[in-house]
Coordinates of C-alpha atoms in Angstrom, one line a residue:
M1 CA -60.3 -72.6 0.3
A2 CA -62.3 -74.4 -2.0
D3 CA -64.9 -77.1 -1.8
K4 CA -66.7 -79.4 -4.5
K5 CA -70.0 -80.1 -5.3
N6 CA -71.8 -82.8 -7.6
D7 CA -74.4 -80.9 -9.1
S8 CA -75.3 -81.6 -12.9
G9 CA -75.8 -78.9 -15.2
S10 CA -72.8 -78.5 -17.3
D11 CA -72.9 -77.8 -21.2
S12 CA -71.8 -81.5 -22.2
E13 CA -72.2 -82.8 -25.2
S14 CA -70.4 -86.3 -24.9
T15 CA -70.4 -88.8 -22.4
E16 CA -66.6 -89.6 -23.0
E17 CA -64.0 -89.2 -19.8
P18 CA -63.1 -84.7 -19.0
V19 CA -59.7 -83.5 -19.9
V20 CA -57.5 -83.9 -16.7
G21 CA -56.7 -80.5 -15.4
N22 CA -60.1 -79.2 -15.9
L23 CA -62.3 -77.8 -13.4
N24 CA -65.1 -80.7 -11.9
K25 CA -68.0 -78.9 -10.3
F26 CA -65.2 -77.1 -8.2
A27 CA -67.1 -74.1 -5.4
V28 CA -65.2 -71.2 -4.7
V29 CA -65.9 -70.0 -0.7
P30 CA -64.4 -67.5 1.0
P31 CA -61.1 -68.1 3.9
G32 CA -62.7 -69.6 6.5
H33 CA -65.8 -71.1 5.2
T34 CA -66.4 -74.7 6.2
G35 CA -69.4 -77.0 5.4
R36 CA -71.0 -76.8 2.2
P37 CA -71.0 -74.0 -0.2
K38 CA -74.3 -71.6 0.1
K39 CA -76.3 -69.7 -2.1
G40 CA -73.9 -67.4 -3.8
H41 CA -70.7 -69.5 -3.7
L42 CA -69.7 -69.8 -7.1
I43 CA -69.3 -73.5 -8.4
F44 CA -67.3 -73.4 -11.6
D45 CA -67.1 -76.2 -14.0
A46 CA -65.2 -77.4 -17.6
C47 CA -65.5 -80.9 -17.5
F48 CA -67.4 -81.1 -21.0
E49 CA -66.5 -81.6 -24.4
S50 CA -64.1 -78.5 -25.8
G51 CA -64.4 -77.4 -22.3
N52 CA -61.3 -75.5 -20.7
L53 CA -60.8 -73.9 -17.3
G54 CA -57.9 -75.2 -14.8
R55 CA -58.5 -72.9 -11.9
V56 CA -60.0 -70.3 -10.4
D57 CA -58.6 -68.0 -7.4
Y58 CA -61.2 -66.0 -4.7
I59 CA -60.2 -62.4 -4.4
T60 CA -63.7 -60.8 -3.0
E61 CA -66.9 -61.7 -3.2
F62 CA -67.2 -59.9 -6.2
E63 CA -64.0 -61.1 -8.0
Y64 CA -62.0 -63.8 -9.1
D65 CA -59.4 -64.6 -11.2
L66 CA -59.1 -67.5 -13.6
F67 CA -56.7 -69.4 -15.2
I68 CA -57.1 -70.7 -19.1
R69 CA -55.9 -74.6 -19.0
P70 CA -52.6 -74.9 -21.1
D71 CA -53.3 -77.3 -24.4
T72 CA -52.3 -81.0 -23.7
C73 CA -48.6 -81.9 -23.6
N74 CA -47.6 -77.8 -24.4
P75 CA -47.7 -75.0 -21.9
R76 CA -47.3 -72.3 -24.6
F77 CA -50.7 -71.8 -26.1
R78 CA -53.9 -70.7 -23.5
V79 CA -56.4 -68.9 -25.1
W80 CA -59.3 -70.9 -25.3
F81 CA -61.7 -71.0 -22.4
N82 CA -65.2 -72.5 -22.1
F83 CA -66.7 -73.4 -18.6
T84 CA -70.0 -73.1 -16.6
V85 CA -71.1 -70.6 -13.7
E86 CA -73.9 -72.0 -11.3
N87 CA -75.2 -71.8 -7.6
V88 CA -75.5 -68.4 -8.2
K89 CA -77.7 -65.3 -6.6
A90 CA -80.0 -63.5 -8.2
D91 CA -78.6 -59.7 -9.1
Q92 CA -75.4 -61.2 -7.5
R93 CA -72.7 -58.9 -9.6
V94 CA -69.1 -60.1 -9.9
I95 CA -65.9 -59.5 -12.3
F96 CA -63.9 -62.5 -13.8
N97 CA -60.4 -61.7 -14.5
I98 CA -58.7 -64.2 -17.0
V99 CA -55.0 -63.7 -16.2
N100 CA -53.7 -66.4 -17.9
F101 CA -53.3 -65.7 -21.8
S102 CA -50.3 -66.4 -23.9
K103 CA -50.9 -64.0 -26.8
T104 CA -50.6 -59.8 -25.8
K105 CA -52.4 -59.0 -29.1
S106 CA -56.0 -60.1 -29.1
L107 CA -58.9 -58.8 -30.6
Y108 CA -60.6 -58.3 -27.1
R109 CA -58.0 -54.9 -27.3
E110 CA -60.5 -54.4 -30.7
G111 CA -64.2 -54.8 -29.1
M112 CA -64.2 -58.0 -28.9
S113 CA -66.0 -59.5 -26.1
P114 CA -66.6 -62.7 -24.3
M115 CA -69.5 -65.2 -25.0
V116 CA -72.4 -66.1 -22.6
K117 CA -75.5 -68.0 -22.6
S118 CA -77.7 -69.9 -19.9
S119 CA -79.8 -72.9 -19.3
S120 CA -82.6 -71.2 -20.1
R121 CA -81.3 -68.9 -22.1
R122 CA -79.9 -71.5 -25.2
K123 CA -78.6 -68.8 -27.7
W124 CA -75.4 -67.4 -27.4
M125 CA -74.8 -64.0 -26.9
R126 CA -71.5 -61.5 -26.7
I127 CA -71.7 -59.6 -23.2
T128 CA -71.6 -55.8 -23.6
P129 CA -68.1 -54.8 -24.9
K130 CA -68.3 -52.0 -22.3
L131 CA -67.7 -54.0 -19.8
V132 CA -64.8 -55.9 -20.8
Y133 CA -61.1 -54.6 -20.5
Y134 CA -58.3 -55.6 -22.2
Y135 CA -54.9 -54.3 -20.0
R136 CA -51.6 -54.9 -18.6
C137 CA -51.9 -56.0 -14.9
P138 CA -49.0 -55.0 -12.6
D139 CA -50.5 -57.8 -9.8
H140 CA -50.1 -60.3 -12.8
R141 CA -46.2 -59.5 -14.0
K142 CA -47.6 -57.1 -16.1
N143 CA -49.1 -59.6 -18.3
Y144 CA -52.3 -59.2 -20.3
V145 CA -55.5 -59.8 -17.9
M146 CA -58.7 -59.8 -19.8
S147 CA -61.6 -58.9 -16.9
F148 CA -65.4 -58.7 -17.4
A149 CA -68.1 -58.1 -15.2
F150 CA -71.3 -60.1 -15.3
S151 CA -75.0 -59.9 -13.5
F152 CA -76.7 -63.0 -12.4
D153 CA -80.6 -62.6 -12.8
R154 CA -81.8 -66.2 -12.4
E155 CA -81.1 -68.3 -9.8
S156 CA -81.7 -71.4 -11.2
D157 CA -79.8 -71.4 -14.7
V158 CA -76.1 -72.3 -15.2
Y159 CA -74.3 -69.9 -17.1
Q160 CA -71.9 -70.6 -19.6
F161 CA -68.9 -68.5 -20.7
A162 CA -66.8 -69.2 -23.7
Y163 CA -63.9 -67.4 -25.5
C164 CA -65.8 -67.4 -28.7
Y165 CA -68.5 -69.3 -30.3
P166 CA -68.0 -73.0 -29.2
Y167 CA -68.4 -75.7 -32.2
S168 CA -67.8 -79.3 -30.7
Y169 CA -66.6 -82.9 -32.2
T170 CA -70.3 -84.1 -31.1
R171 CA -71.7 -81.2 -33.1
L172 CA -70.1 -82.2 -36.4
Q173 CA -70.9 -85.4 -36.2
N174 CA -74.6 -85.1 -35.5
Y175 CA -74.5 -82.3 -38.5
L176 CA -72.8 -85.1 -40.8
D177 CA -75.2 -88.1 -39.5
N178 CA -77.8 -85.4 -40.2
L179 CA -76.7 -85.2 -43.9
E180 CA -76.5 -89.0 -44.6
K181 CA -79.5 -89.7 -43.5
R182 CA -81.2 -87.0 -46.8
N183 CA -79.8 -90.0 -48.7
M184 CA -78.6 -87.4 -51.4
D185 CA -76.6 -89.0 -54.3
Y186 CA -74.2 -86.3 -54.9
F187 CA -73.2 -86.6 -51.3
R188 CA -70.8 -88.9 -49.7
R189 CA -68.7 -89.6 -46.6
E190 CA -66.2 -91.7 -45.7
L191 CA -63.6 -92.3 -42.6
L192 CA -60.3 -91.5 -43.8
C193 CA -58.7 -92.4 -40.6
L194 CA -59.3 -92.7 -36.5
S195 CA -57.2 -90.1 -34.3
V196 CA -55.0 -91.0 -31.6
Q197 CA -57.8 -91.2 -29.1
Q198 CA -59.7 -92.8 -32.4
R199 CA -62.6 -90.0 -33.0
R200 CA -63.2 -90.1 -36.8
L201 CA -61.5 -88.2 -39.6
D202 CA -64.4 -87.6 -42.0
L203 CA -63.8 -87.0 -45.9
I204 CA -66.8 -85.7 -47.7
T205 CA -67.6 -85.6 -51.2
I206 CA -70.3 -83.0 -52.8
T207 CA -70.6 -83.5 -56.9
N208 CA -72.5 -84.8 -59.3
P209 CA -72.3 -88.7 -59.1
E210 CA -71.4 -88.6 -62.9
N211 CA -68.4 -87.0 -62.1
L212 CA -67.2 -89.6 -60.2
N213 CA -66.3 -91.4 -63.5
P214 CA -62.6 -92.5 -63.4
N215 CA -62.5 -91.3 -67.0
N216 CA -64.0 -88.0 -66.0
T217 CA -61.9 -84.6 -65.9
Q218 CA -63.8 -82.5 -63.6
K219 CA -62.2 -80.2 -61.4
T220 CA -61.1 -80.8 -57.8
V221 CA -61.5 -78.4 -55.0
F222 CA -60.3 -79.4 -51.8
V223 CA -61.0 -77.8 -48.2
T224 CA -59.9 -78.8 -45.1
A225 CA -60.6 -76.8 -41.7
R226 CA -60.3 -77.1 -37.4
V227 CA -57.1 -77.8 -37.8
H228 CA -56.7 -75.4 -34.6
P229 CA -59.2 -76.1 -32.0
G230 CA -59.9 -72.7 -30.9
E231 CA -60.8 -71.3 -34.3
T232 CA -64.2 -72.4 -34.2
P233 CA -65.4 -69.7 -36.9
S234 CA -63.5 -72.2 -39.3
S235 CA -66.7 -75.0 -38.6
Y236 CA -68.9 -72.3 -39.0
V237 CA -67.7 -71.4 -42.3
C238 CA -67.0 -74.8 -43.5
Q239 CA -70.5 -76.0 -42.7
G240 CA -72.3 -72.6 -44.0
M241 CA -70.5 -74.2 -46.9
I242 CA -71.4 -77.4 -47.5
D243 CA -75.0 -76.5 -46.7
F244 CA -74.7 -74.3 -49.6
L245 CA -73.2 -76.8 -51.7
V246 CA -75.8 -79.5 -50.9
S247 CA -78.9 -77.0 -51.2
N248 CA -81.1 -76.7 -54.0
H249 CA -79.9 -73.2 -55.2
P250 CA -79.1 -73.4 -59.2
I251 CA -75.7 -71.9 -58.2
A252 CA -74.9 -74.9 -55.9
K253 CA -76.0 -77.1 -58.6
T254 CA -74.3 -75.6 -61.5
L255 CA -71.1 -76.1 -59.1
R256 CA -71.8 -80.0 -58.5
D257 CA -71.8 -80.6 -61.8
H258 CA -69.0 -78.8 -63.2
L259 CA -66.6 -79.3 -60.1
V260 CA -65.9 -82.1 -57.3
F261 CA -65.4 -81.0 -54.0
K262 CA -63.6 -82.8 -51.6
V263 CA -63.9 -81.6 -47.6
V264 CA -61.9 -82.6 -44.4
P265 CA -64.6 -80.5 -42.1
M266 CA -62.2 -81.1 -38.7
L267 CA -58.3 -82.0 -39.1
N268 CA -57.8 -82.0 -35.1
P269 CA -60.6 -84.2 -33.7
D270 CA -59.1 -84.9 -30.2
G271 CA -57.7 -81.1 -30.2
V272 CA -61.2 -79.8 -30.3
Y273 CA -63.1 -82.4 -28.2
L274 CA -60.1 -82.2 -25.4
G275 CA -60.5 -77.8 -25.8
N276 CA -57.1 -77.0 -26.7
Y277 CA -56.7 -74.0 -28.7
R278 CA -53.8 -74.7 -31.2
C279 CA -52.5 -78.3 -30.8
S280 CA -53.8 -81.8 -30.8
L281 CA -53.5 -84.0 -27.9
M282 CA -49.9 -84.5 -28.1
G283 CA -49.0 -81.1 -27.8
F284 CA -48.1 -80.7 -31.9
D285 CA -49.4 -77.7 -34.1
L286 CA -50.3 -80.0 -36.7
N287 CA -50.1 -76.9 -39.0
R288 CA -46.5 -77.2 -38.8
H289 CA -46.1 -80.9 -39.9
W290 CA -47.7 -81.6 -43.5
L291 CA -44.1 -81.7 -45.2
E292 CA -44.2 -85.5 -43.4
P293 CA -46.3 -86.4 -41.1
S294 CA -45.8 -89.2 -38.5
P295 CA -48.6 -92.2 -39.2
W296 CA -48.8 -92.5 -35.5
A297 CA -48.2 -89.0 -33.8
H298 CA -50.2 -87.1 -36.6
P299 CA -53.0 -90.0 -38.5
T300 CA -55.2 -87.1 -39.8
L301 CA -52.5 -85.1 -41.5
Y302 CA -50.9 -88.2 -42.9
A303 CA -54.5 -89.8 -43.9
T304 CA -55.2 -86.6 -45.4
K305 CA -52.2 -86.2 -47.4
N306 CA -52.3 -89.2 -49.0
V307 CA -56.0 -88.3 -50.6
L308 CA -54.1 -85.0 -51.5
K309 CA -51.8 -86.4 -53.9
I310 CA -54.9 -86.9 -56.1
E311 CA -54.9 -84.1 -59.5
L312 CA -56.3 -80.9 -57.5
D313 CA -56.9 -77.5 -58.8
F314 CA -57.6 -75.6 -56.0
Y315 CA -56.5 -76.6 -52.1
I316 CA -58.2 -74.3 -49.3
D317 CA -57.2 -74.5 -45.6
I318 CA -60.0 -72.6 -43.3
H319 CA -58.9 -70.8 -40.0
A320 CA -59.6 -67.8 -38.1
H321 CA -57.4 -65.0 -37.3
S322 CA -56.9 -64.0 -33.3
T323 CA -55.4 -60.8 -34.0
M324 CA -56.8 -59.2 -37.1
M325 CA -60.3 -57.9 -38.4
N326 CA -62.3 -59.0 -41.0
G327 CA -62.0 -62.1 -43.4
F328 CA -59.0 -62.3 -45.8
M329 CA -56.3 -64.7 -47.5
Y330 CA -52.8 -66.0 -47.2
G331 CA -51.7 -67.1 -50.3
N332 CA -47.9 -68.3 -52.1
I333 CA -45.5 -66.7 -54.0
Y334 CA -44.6 -68.6 -57.6
E335 CA -41.8 -68.3 -60.0
D336 CA -44.6 -68.8 -62.7
M337 CA -46.4 -65.0 -63.0
A338 CA -49.6 -67.0 -64.6
R339 CA -49.9 -69.0 -61.8
F340 CA -49.3 -65.7 -59.4
E341 CA -51.7 -63.7 -60.9
K342 CA -54.5 -66.6 -61.1
Q343 CA -54.8 -67.1 -57.2
M344 CA -55.5 -63.1 -57.1
L345 CA -58.3 -64.3 -58.8
F346 CA -60.3 -65.9 -55.8
P347 CA -59.9 -63.3 -53.0
K348 CA -60.7 -60.4 -55.3
L349 CA -63.8 -62.1 -56.0
L350 CA -64.4 -63.1 -52.3
C351 CA -64.1 -59.0 -51.8
S352 CA -66.3 -58.2 -54.2
N353 CA -69.2 -60.4 -53.2
A354 CA -68.6 -60.6 -49.0
E355 CA -68.4 -57.2 -47.0
D356 CA -66.5 -58.6 -44.2
F357 CA -63.5 -59.5 -46.7
S358 CA -60.4 -57.7 -46.4
L359 CA -58.7 -57.5 -49.9
P360 CA -56.1 -55.0 -48.0
N361 CA -55.2 -57.7 -45.3
T362 CA -54.6 -60.7 -47.6
S363 CA -51.3 -61.0 -48.1
F364 CA -48.5 -63.4 -50.1
N365 CA -45.3 -64.8 -49.1
R366 CA -43.1 -67.8 -48.6
D367 CA -41.7 -67.5 -44.9
A368 CA -39.9 -70.0 -44.4
V369 CA -41.3 -70.6 -40.6
K370 CA -44.7 -71.8 -42.3
A371 CA -43.1 -74.0 -44.6
G372 CA -45.3 -77.1 -42.5
T373 CA -48.6 -75.3 -42.9
G374 CA -50.7 -76.9 -45.2
R375 CA -51.2 -73.8 -47.8
R376 CA -47.1 -74.4 -48.3
Y377 CA -47.3 -77.7 -48.8
G378 CA -50.0 -77.1 -51.4
H379 CA -47.9 -74.8 -53.3
S380 CA -44.7 -76.9 -52.7
E381 CA -46.1 -80.7 -53.3
I382 CA -49.2 -80.8 -55.2
N383 CA -48.6 -80.4 -59.0
S384 CA -49.4 -76.8 -60.4
S385 CA -52.8 -76.0 -58.4
L386 CA -53.3 -73.2 -56.3
A387 CA -53.8 -73.2 -52.8
G388 CA -54.7 -70.6 -49.9
S389 CA -55.0 -70.2 -45.9
L390 CA -58.4 -68.4 -45.4
Q391 CA -58.7 -66.6 -42.3
A392 CA -62.4 -66.2 -41.0
L393 CA -63.4 -63.7 -39.0
V394 CA -63.4 -63.9 -35.3
A395 CA -65.7 -61.3 -33.9
P396 CA -68.0 -58.9 -35.6

């Protein structure tokens, strides 16, 4: 049995309408209970930006089954979760079972644990790994279940749990707004287009302004990120790269003097806002539609592809892998041996400078099922440039 309560407290970053299908201040009470929820009857909420939780079943007063809401218009993908819990009692102990993951492989099997923070402790922390279990459950048709134990210690707090560190569309917009206010002559922000739900697709250009002269022949590096909404580490990597490129570091200045950097930091703003894992509003995996994007169904890809028609020297699409440890790259196989050998330079440089980058995990292929991805489009369509997919680390 369940009741609803309208107390505030979700970690919302936007005033837009909530996503249909997410729990909205949903109180889970014992069978037979009538009236308003009592203290300790947990209230779940995911009706906020990037939130995701579709259903909660009461098992006992100590245990709850949680169901991820599938991606909008695509029930195949159920991985990302992000929700709040309130109306707790001090020292109340619970077990949460997330029972409907669509993936069998997960870094939860390798020691990754969910994120948690609360209204009085705003810094995200990982739940102690020894309290997290990932296993096949006979009660759920032998599907994989991730269970974790948690103790609520402060009655007045609202607790938030997430698959990984969230990074919302609003956070990106605030970040870019602040960069714009600094009036740096080597930083330019443009609106490429609006998404299906009328969110911004931003293009960032970072370079010495002299390099923007049409007669200039400086090399161009193009970077995209966050085509898959649930791969939040890609946004942190992209923001870290932008932070460095606009900094006063001597190497950053040298890079700005000799290169033009163009960055699309969030290819799928609707999917990010909606709390999807992989798809856009309309249920498309955008990283399979680079070859023939539709201006109405995939407007962000369509607009980005038009920009990619300029002369490029290096294209990199930033992702975050959900089943492999360390950072690594996916690259292409080129008939031109010199071009193939040249693309090895960047992974080797990363490996020698970043201890969490794995050269052994880096691979190169021309798999037909990857034909619609950004890196494969870069390989086949963008002149003689190098193209690759950088896979960031989801969990330490």
